[in-house]
Coordinates of C-alpha atoms in Angstrom, one line a residue:
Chain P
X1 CA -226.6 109.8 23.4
X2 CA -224.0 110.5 26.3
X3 CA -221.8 108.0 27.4
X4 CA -221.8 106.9 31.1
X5 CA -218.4 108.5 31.5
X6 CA -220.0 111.8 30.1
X7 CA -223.0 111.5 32.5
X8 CA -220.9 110.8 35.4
X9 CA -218.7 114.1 34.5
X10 CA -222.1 116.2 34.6
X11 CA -222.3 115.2 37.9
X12 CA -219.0 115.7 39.3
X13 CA -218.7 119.1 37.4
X14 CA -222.3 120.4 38.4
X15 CA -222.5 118.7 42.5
X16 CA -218.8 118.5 43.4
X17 CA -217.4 121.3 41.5
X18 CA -214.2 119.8 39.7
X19 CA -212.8 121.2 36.3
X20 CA -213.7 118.8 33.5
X21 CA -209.9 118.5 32.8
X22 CA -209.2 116.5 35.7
X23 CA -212.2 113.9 35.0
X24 CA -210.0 110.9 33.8
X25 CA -211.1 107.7 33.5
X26 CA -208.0 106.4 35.4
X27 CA -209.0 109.9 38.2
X28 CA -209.0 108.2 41.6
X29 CA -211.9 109.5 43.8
X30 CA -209.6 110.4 47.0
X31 CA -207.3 112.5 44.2
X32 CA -210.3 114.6 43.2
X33 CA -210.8 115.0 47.5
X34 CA -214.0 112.4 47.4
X35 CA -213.9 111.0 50.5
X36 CA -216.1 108.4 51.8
X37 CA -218.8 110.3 52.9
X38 CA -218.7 112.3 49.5
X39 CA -218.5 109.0 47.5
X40 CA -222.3 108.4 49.5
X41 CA -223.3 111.2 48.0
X42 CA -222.1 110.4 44.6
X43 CA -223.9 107.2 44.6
X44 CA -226.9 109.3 45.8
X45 CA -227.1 111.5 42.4
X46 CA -225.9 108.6 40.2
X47 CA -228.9 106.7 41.3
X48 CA -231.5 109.4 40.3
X49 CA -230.1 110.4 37.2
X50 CA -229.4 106.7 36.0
X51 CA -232.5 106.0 37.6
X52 CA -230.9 102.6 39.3
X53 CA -230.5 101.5 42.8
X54 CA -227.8 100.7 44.5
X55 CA -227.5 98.1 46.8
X56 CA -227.1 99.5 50.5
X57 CA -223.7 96.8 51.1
X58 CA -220.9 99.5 51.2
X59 CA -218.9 99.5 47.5
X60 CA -215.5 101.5 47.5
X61 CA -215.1 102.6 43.8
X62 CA -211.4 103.2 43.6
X63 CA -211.1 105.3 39.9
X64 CA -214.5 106.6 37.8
X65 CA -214.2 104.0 35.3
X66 CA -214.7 101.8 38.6
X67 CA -217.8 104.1 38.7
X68 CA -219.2 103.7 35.5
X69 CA -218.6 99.9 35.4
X70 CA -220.9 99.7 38.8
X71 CA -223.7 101.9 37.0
X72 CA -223.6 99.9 33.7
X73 CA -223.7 96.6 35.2
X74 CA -226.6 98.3 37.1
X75 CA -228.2 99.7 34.3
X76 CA -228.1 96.5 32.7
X77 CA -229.8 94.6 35.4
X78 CA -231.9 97.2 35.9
X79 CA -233.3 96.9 31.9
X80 CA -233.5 92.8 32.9
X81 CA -237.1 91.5 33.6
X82 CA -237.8 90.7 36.5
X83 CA -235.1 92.3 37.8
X84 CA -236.6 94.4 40.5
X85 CA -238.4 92.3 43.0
X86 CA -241.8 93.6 43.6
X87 CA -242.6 95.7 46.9
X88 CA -243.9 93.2 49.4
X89 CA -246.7 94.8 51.5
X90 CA -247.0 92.6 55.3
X91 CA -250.6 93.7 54.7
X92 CA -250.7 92.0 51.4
X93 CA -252.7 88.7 51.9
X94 CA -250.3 85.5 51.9
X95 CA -247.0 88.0 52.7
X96 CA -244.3 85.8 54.4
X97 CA -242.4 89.0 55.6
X98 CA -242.7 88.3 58.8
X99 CA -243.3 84.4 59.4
X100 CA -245.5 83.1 61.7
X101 CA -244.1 80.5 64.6
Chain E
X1 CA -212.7 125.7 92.4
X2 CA -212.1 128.6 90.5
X3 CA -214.2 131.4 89.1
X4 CA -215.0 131.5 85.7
X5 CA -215.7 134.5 83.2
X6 CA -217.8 135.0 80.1
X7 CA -215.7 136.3 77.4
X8 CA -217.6 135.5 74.3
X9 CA -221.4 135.8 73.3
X10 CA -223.3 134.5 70.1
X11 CA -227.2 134.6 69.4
X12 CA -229.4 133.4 66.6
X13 CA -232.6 134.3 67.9
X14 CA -236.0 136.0 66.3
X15 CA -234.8 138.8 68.2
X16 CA -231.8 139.7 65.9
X17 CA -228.7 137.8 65.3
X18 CA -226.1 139.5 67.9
X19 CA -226.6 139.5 71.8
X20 CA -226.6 143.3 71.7
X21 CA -229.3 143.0 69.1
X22 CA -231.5 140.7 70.9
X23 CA -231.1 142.7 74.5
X24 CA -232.0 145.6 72.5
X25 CA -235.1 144.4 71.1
X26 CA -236.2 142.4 74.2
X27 CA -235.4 145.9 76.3
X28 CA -238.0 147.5 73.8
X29 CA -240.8 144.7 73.9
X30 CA -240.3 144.1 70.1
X31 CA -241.9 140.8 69.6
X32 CA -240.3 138.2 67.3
X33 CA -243.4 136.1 67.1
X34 CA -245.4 136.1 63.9
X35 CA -248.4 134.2 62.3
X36 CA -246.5 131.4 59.5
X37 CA -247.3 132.5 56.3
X38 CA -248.3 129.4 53.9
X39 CA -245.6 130.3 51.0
X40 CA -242.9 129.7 54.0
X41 CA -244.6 126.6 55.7
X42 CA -246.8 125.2 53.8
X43 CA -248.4 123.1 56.1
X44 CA -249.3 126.2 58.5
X45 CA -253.1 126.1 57.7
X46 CA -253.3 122.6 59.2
X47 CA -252.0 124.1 62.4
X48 CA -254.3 124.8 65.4
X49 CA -252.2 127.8 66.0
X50 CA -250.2 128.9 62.9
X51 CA -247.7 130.8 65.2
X52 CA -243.8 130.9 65.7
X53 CA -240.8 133.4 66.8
X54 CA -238.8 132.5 63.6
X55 CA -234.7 133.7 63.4
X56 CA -233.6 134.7 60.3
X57 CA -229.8 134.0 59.0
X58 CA -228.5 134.5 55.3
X59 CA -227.5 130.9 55.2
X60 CA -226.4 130.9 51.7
X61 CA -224.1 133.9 52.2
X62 CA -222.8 132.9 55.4
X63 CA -221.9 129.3 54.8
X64 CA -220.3 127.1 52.2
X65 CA -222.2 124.9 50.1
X66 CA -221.1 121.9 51.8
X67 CA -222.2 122.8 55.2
X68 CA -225.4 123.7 53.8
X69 CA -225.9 120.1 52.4
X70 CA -224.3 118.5 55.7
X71 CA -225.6 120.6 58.3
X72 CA -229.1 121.3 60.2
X73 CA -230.7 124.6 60.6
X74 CA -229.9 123.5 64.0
X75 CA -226.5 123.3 63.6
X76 CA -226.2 126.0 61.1
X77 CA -227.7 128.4 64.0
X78 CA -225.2 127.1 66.3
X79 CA -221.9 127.2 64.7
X80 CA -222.4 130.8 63.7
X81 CA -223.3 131.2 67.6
X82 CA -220.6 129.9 68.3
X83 CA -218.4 131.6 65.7
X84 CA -219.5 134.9 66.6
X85 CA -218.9 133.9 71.0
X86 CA -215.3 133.2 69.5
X87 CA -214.9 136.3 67.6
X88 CA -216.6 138.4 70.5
X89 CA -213.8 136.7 73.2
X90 CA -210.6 138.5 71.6
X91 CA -208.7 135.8 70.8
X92 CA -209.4 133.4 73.8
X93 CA -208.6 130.4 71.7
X94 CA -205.2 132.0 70.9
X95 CA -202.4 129.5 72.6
X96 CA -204.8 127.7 74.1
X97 CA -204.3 123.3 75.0
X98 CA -206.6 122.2 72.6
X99 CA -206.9 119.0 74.7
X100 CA -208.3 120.9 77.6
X101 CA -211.0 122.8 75.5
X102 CA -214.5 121.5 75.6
X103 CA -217.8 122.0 73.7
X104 CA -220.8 121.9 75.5
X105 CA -224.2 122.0 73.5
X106 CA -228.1 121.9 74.2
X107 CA -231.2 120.5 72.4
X108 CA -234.3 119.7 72.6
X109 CA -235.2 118.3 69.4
X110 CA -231.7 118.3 67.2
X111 CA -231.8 117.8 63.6
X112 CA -236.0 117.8 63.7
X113 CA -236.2 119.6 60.3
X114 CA -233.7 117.1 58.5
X115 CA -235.6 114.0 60.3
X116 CA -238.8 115.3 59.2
X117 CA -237.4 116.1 55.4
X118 CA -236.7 112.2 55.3
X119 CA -240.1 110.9 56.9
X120 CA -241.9 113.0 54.1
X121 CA -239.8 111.8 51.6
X122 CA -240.1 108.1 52.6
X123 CA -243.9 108.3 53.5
X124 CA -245.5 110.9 53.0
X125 CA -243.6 111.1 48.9
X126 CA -243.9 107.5 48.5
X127 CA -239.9 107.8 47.7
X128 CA -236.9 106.0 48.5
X129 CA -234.5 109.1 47.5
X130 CA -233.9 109.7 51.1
X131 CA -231.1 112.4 51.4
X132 CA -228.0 110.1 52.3
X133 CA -226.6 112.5 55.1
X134 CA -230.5 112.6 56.8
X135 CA -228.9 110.8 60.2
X136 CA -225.5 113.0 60.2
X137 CA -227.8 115.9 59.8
X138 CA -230.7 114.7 62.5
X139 CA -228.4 113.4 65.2
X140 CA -228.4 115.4 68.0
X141 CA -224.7 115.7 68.7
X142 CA -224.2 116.9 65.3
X143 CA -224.0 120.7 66.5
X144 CA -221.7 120.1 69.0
X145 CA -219.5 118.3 66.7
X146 CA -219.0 121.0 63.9
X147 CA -218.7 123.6 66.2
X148 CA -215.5 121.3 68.0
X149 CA -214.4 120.3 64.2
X150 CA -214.4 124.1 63.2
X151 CA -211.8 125.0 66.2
X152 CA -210.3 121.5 66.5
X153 CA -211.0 121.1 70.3
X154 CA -209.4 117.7 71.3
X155 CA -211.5 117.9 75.3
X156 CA -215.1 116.8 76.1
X157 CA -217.8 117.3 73.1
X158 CA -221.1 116.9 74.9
X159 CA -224.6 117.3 74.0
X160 CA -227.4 117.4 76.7
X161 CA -231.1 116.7 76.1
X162 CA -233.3 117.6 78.9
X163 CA -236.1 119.4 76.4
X164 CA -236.5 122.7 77.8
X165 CA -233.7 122.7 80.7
X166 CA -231.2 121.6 77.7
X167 CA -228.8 124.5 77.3
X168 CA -228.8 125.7 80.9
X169 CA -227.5 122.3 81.8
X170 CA -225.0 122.4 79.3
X171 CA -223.6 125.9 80.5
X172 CA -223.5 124.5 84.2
X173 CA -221.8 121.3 83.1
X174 CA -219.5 123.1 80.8
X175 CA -218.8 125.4 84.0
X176 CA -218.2 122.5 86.4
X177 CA -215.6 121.7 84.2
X178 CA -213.8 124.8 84.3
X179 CA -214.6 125.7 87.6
X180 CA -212.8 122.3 88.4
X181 CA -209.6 123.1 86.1
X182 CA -210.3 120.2 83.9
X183 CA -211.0 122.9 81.1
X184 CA -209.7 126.3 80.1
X185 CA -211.6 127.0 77.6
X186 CA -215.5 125.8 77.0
X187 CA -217.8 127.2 74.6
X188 CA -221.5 126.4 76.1
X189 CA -224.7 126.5 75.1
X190 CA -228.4 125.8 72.9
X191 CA -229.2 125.7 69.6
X192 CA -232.6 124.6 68.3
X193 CA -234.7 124.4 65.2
X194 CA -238.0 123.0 66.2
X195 CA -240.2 124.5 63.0
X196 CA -240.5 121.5 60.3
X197 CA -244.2 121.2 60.1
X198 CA -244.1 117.2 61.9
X199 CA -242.8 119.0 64.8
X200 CA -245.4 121.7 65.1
X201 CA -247.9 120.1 64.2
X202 CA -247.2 117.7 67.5
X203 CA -246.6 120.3 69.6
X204 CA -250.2 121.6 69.1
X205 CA -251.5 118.0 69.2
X206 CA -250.3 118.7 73.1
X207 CA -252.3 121.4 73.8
X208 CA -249.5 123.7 75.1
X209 CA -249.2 125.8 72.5
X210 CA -250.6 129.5 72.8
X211 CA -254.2 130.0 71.2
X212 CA -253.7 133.1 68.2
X213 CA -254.7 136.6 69.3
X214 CA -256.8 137.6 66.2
X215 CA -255.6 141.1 66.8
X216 CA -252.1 141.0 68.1
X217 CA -250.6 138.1 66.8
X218 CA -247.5 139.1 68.5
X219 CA -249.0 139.2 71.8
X220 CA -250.1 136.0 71.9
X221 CA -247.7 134.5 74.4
X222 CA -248.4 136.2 77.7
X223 CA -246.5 134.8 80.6
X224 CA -247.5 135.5 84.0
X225 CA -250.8 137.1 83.1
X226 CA -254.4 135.8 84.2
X227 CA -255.3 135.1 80.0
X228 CA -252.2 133.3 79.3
X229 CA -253.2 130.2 77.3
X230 CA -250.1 128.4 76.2
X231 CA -245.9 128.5 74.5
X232 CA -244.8 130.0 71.5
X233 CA -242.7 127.7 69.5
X234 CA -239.2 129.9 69.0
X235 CA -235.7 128.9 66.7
X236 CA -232.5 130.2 67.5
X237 CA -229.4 129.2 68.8
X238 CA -227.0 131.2 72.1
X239 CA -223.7 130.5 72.9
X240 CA -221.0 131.5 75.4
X241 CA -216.9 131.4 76.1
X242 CA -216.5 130.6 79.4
X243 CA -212.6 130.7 80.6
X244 CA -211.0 131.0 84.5
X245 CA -211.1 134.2 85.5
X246 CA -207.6 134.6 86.0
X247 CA -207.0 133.9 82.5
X248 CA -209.4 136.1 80.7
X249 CA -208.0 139.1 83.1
X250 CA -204.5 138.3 82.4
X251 CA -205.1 138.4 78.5
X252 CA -206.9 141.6 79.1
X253 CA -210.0 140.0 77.5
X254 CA -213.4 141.4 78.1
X255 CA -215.7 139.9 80.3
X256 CA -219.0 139.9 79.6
X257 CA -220.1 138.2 83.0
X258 CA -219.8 135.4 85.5
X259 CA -221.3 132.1 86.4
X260 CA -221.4 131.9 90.0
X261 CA -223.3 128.1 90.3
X262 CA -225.7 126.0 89.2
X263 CA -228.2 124.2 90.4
X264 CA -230.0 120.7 89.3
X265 CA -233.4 118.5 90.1
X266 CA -236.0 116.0 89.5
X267 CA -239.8 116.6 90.0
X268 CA -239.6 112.8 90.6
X269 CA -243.3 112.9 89.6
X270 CA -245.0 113.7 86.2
X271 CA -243.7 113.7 83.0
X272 CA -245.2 117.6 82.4
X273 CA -247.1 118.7 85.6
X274 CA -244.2 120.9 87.3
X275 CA -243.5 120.4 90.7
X276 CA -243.3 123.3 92.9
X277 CA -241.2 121.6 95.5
X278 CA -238.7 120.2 92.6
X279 CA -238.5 123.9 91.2
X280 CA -237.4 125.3 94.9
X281 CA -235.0 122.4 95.0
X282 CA -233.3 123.9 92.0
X283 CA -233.5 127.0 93.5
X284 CA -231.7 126.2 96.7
X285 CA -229.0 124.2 94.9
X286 CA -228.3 126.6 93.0
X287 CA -227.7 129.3 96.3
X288 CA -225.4 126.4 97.4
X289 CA -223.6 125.4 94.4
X290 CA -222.7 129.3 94.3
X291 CA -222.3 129.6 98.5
X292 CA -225.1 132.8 98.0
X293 CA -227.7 133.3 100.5
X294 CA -231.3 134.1 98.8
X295 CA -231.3 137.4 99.8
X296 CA -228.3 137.8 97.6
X297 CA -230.5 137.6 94.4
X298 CA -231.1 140.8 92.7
X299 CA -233.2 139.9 89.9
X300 CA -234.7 136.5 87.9
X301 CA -235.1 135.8 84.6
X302 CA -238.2 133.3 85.0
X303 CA -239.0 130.0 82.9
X304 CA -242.4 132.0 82.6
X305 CA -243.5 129.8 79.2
X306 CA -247.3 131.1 79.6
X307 CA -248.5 127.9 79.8
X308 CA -251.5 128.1 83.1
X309 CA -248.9 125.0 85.0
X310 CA -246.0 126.6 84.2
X311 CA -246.3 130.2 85.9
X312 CA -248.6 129.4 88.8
X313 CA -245.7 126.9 89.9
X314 CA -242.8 129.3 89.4
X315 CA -244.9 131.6 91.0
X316 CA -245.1 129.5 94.0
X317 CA -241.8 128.0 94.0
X318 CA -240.0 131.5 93.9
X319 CA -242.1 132.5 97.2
X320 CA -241.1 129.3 99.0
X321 CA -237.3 129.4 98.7
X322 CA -237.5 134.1 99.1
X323 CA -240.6 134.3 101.6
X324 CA -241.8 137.8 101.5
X325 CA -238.7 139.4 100.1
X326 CA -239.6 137.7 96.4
X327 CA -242.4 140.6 96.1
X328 CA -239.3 143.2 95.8
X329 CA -237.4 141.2 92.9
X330 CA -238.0 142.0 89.3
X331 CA -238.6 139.1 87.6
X332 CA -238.7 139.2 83.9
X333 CA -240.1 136.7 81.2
X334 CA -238.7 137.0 78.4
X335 CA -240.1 134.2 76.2
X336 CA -243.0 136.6 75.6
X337 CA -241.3 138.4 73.0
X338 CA -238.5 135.8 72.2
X339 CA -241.0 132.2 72.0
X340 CA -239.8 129.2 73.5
X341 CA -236.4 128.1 72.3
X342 CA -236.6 124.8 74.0
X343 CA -233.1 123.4 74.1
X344 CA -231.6 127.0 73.3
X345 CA -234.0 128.7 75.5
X346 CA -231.7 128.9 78.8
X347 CA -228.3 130.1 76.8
X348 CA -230.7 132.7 75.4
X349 CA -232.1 133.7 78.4
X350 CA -228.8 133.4 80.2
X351 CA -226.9 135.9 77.6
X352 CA -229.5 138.9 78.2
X353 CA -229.4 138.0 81.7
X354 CA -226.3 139.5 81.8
X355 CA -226.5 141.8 78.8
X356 CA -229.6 143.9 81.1
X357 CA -227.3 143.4 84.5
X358 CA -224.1 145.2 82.3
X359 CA -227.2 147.6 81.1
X360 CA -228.4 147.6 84.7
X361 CA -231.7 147.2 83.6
X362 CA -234.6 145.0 84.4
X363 CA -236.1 143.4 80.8
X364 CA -239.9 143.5 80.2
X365 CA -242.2 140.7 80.8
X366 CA -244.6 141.9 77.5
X367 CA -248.3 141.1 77.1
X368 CA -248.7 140.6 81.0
X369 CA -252.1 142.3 80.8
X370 CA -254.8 140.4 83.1
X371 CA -253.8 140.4 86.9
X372 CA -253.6 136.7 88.0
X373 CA -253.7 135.9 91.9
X374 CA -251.9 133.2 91.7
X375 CA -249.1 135.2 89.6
X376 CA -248.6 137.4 92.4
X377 CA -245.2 138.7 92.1
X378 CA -242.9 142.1 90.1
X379 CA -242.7 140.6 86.5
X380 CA -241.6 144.2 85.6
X381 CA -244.6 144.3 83.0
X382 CA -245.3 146.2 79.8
X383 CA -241.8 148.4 80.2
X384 CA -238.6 147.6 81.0
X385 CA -237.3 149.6 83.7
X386 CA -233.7 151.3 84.1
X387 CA -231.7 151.5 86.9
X388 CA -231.8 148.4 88.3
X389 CA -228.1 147.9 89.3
X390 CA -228.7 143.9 89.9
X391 CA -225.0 142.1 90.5
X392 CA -226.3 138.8 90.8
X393 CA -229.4 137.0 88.8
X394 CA -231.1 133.4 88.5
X395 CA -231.7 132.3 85.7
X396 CA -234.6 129.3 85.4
X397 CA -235.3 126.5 83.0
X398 CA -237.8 123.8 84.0
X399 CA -238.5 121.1 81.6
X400 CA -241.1 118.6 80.4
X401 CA -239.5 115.1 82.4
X402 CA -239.2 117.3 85.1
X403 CA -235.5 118.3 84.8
X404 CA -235.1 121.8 86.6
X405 CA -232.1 123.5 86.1
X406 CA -231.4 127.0 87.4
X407 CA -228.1 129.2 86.8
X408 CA -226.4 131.8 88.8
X409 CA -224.7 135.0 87.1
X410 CA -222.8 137.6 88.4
X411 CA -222.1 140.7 86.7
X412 CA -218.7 140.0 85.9
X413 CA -216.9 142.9 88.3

């Protein structure tokens, strides 16, 4: 099975197209011209192929292995029980979404 | 205040993708509206009337694959406008003060497709992979901002939304400026992309939208005409160089035309019923804004939308500010053949405006087949007709909110 590091390459290689030489793990994003915007929609394809979300809260990876530490941790809370709350419908009966005063 | 030129001209439009293309094609009655074929909008069966004037651009040739992913059909239309208006001006952006170069851009409905790709998604998919560039690609000042990016204009980068009045407003603002000597260089004027299936599919939950002639699809927009029964929905995007006239003479550049005023008002009263007193306003002050008398106008491209409010009024708002001489002025309706651009409609209209008074000719208001007394005046129908040496021309755009906008164009000698 393909590392993180290897999956992340995919992507860089096939959505940003960068040579596979210059995706080190010690690569910062801004040297491989990944700006913030770009980094968005990094985050964007790393969550469908790692199938994990990430939080909205801005993160600023500064290198990939920054990158692959943020998926694994979420891969591994992902793989937790419980570790995705449930959707909360404010037409489900008893939903607090919106308290009453 | 000094007089400003029209050096450069872009089009998008579903009547060919150059201004001499879509002056060509309007001059021959060539429709660009077609019935939406399912395999291209797949919601088009669900529509009351499955009917638009679509442009067609290579997109994937023309742009890079990161415009594609950060830019709107909207925007995509208007930076190749604009692109070509620059290319078309001879080098008016050579030497220029970047800090005294403005854009000046029109829509109706923006980024509609990319706002409508994300709804689906998020409802109508039951996902949350919403593309992560859906508001940088829906916002409506996104055009104007890649088209100031891509020639690093430092001035003013406005947007104006006054739905169908959008782009004429933009090229009269963008000529204040210039005509003031706060710019010497603007490009000015519409893009829009109104065709995601959420957006049609409201406009024909309005009821403004023309009913399909089973026979002649392409007829089914008929301004002016006693069966009219409603707007064509049309893309596109026209822009325009506008520069001091001094300048663009001194740098030998070729000028194209000349906006000579512009005029603005309020119905004050319904958010669609037009107004025929608020149309004449616009009328009048545009003759003032350009110090013209009426009998000065030799020919009008009319809002004529085909919708039964929209003509009658024009109709009557024409005779109230020309009396009896507005029987003796062509006036053409071009939307007949070209749809209704909404927030790019008035660029459009304004570039062959001054493409048929270069051609001296008067363009064709098509599919005018029913005589309508209340549509009483020359619409030049069925043909257009040569020889009409017209020096100056109106151009109208009335809008839903009841923003009227009218520009005046000379011919440019």
């Amino acid at each position: 099975m393909s590392t993180t590091f290897e999956r992340l390459s995919v992507i860089l290689q096939q959505s940003f197209n960068l040579a596979p030489e210059r995706l080190t793990p010690d690569a910062t994003l801004a040297g491989l011209d990944i700006d913030s915007l770009g980094t968005v929609e990094l985050l964007w394809k790393v969550e469908e192929v790692f199938r994990i979300t990430i939080p909205a809260a801005p993160i600023n990876p500064l290198t990939l292995s920054d990158v692959v530490h943020h998926i694994d941790q979420l891969v591994a809370r992902s793989a937790a029980p419980l570790a995705k709350p449930p959707r909360v419908s404010p037409a489900t009966p008893g939903a607090q979404a919106h308290p009453a005063t | 205040m000094r007089r400003v030129a029209v050096s450069g001209f872009g089009v998008v439009s579903p009547l060919g993708n150059s201004a001499e293309l879509a002056f060509a094609t309007a001059r021959s009655g060539r429709s660009g509206i077609r019935v939406l074929d399912l395999p291209h909008y797949p919601f088009a069966n669900r529509l009351s009337t499955p009917l638009a004037a679509t442009a067609h651009l290579d997109e994937a040739a023309l742009f890079t694959s990161m415009q594609l992913r950060m830019l709107d059909r909207f925007s995509l239309f208007a930076l190749f406008a604009a692109n070509q208006a620059v290319d078309a001006s001879h080098r008016a952006l050579a030497g220029l003060d970047l800090d005294r170069a403005g854009v000046f851009v029109g829509t109706g409905m923006g980024g509609i497709t990319s706002q409508d790709e994300g709804y689906k998604t998020f409802y109508g998919d039951d996902s949350d992979r919403v593309k992560p560039f859906t508001i940088l690609l829906g916002m409506h000042n996104a055009a104007a901002a890649w088209i100031g990016m891509e020639h690093g204009f430092r001035g003013p980068n406005m947007t104006y939304s006054t739905a169908c009045s959008s782009s004429a407003v933009s090229i009269g603002e963008a000529w204040l400026r210039v005509a003031s000597g706060q710019l010497d260089v603007a490009i000015a004027g519409g893009a829009e992309a109104p065709l995601a299936p959420g957006s049609l599919k409201a406009w024909c939950a309005l009821h403004t939208v023309a009913q399909l002639d089973p026979q002649e699809p392409h007829a089914s927009c008929r301004p002016f005409s006693g069966n009219r029964s409603g707007m064509v929905l049309g893309e596109g995007a026209a822009m325009l160089v506008l520069e001091p006239w001094d300048r663009a003479v001194a740098r030998g550049a070729p000028i194209l035309g000349e906006i000579l005023g512009y005029g603005l008002s309020s119905d004050g009263s319904h958010i669609t019923r037009p107004s025929v007193e608020g149309q004449a306003a616009a009328l009048r002050c545009a003759l003032q804004s350009a110090h013209i008398d009426a009998g000065a106008v030799d020919a009008i491209n009319a809002h004529g939308t085909g919708t039964q409010a929209n003509d009658s009024t024009e109709t009557a708002a024409i005779r109230a500010v020309f009396g009896a001489r507005a029987e003796h002025i062509p006036i053409s309706a071009t939307k007949a053949v070209h749809g209704h651009l909404l927030g790019a409609a008035g660029a459009l209209e304004c570039v062959l405006s001054l493409m048929a008074m270069r051609h001296a000719v008067a363009l064709p208001t098509m599919h005018l087949q029913t005589p309508d007394p209340e549509c009483d005046l020359d619409y030049v129908p069925g043909a257009a007709r040569d020889g009409v040496a017209a020096r100056t021309m109106l151009s109208n755009s009335f809008a839903f909110g009841g923003s009227n906008a009218v520009l005046v164009l000379g011919a440019g000698d």
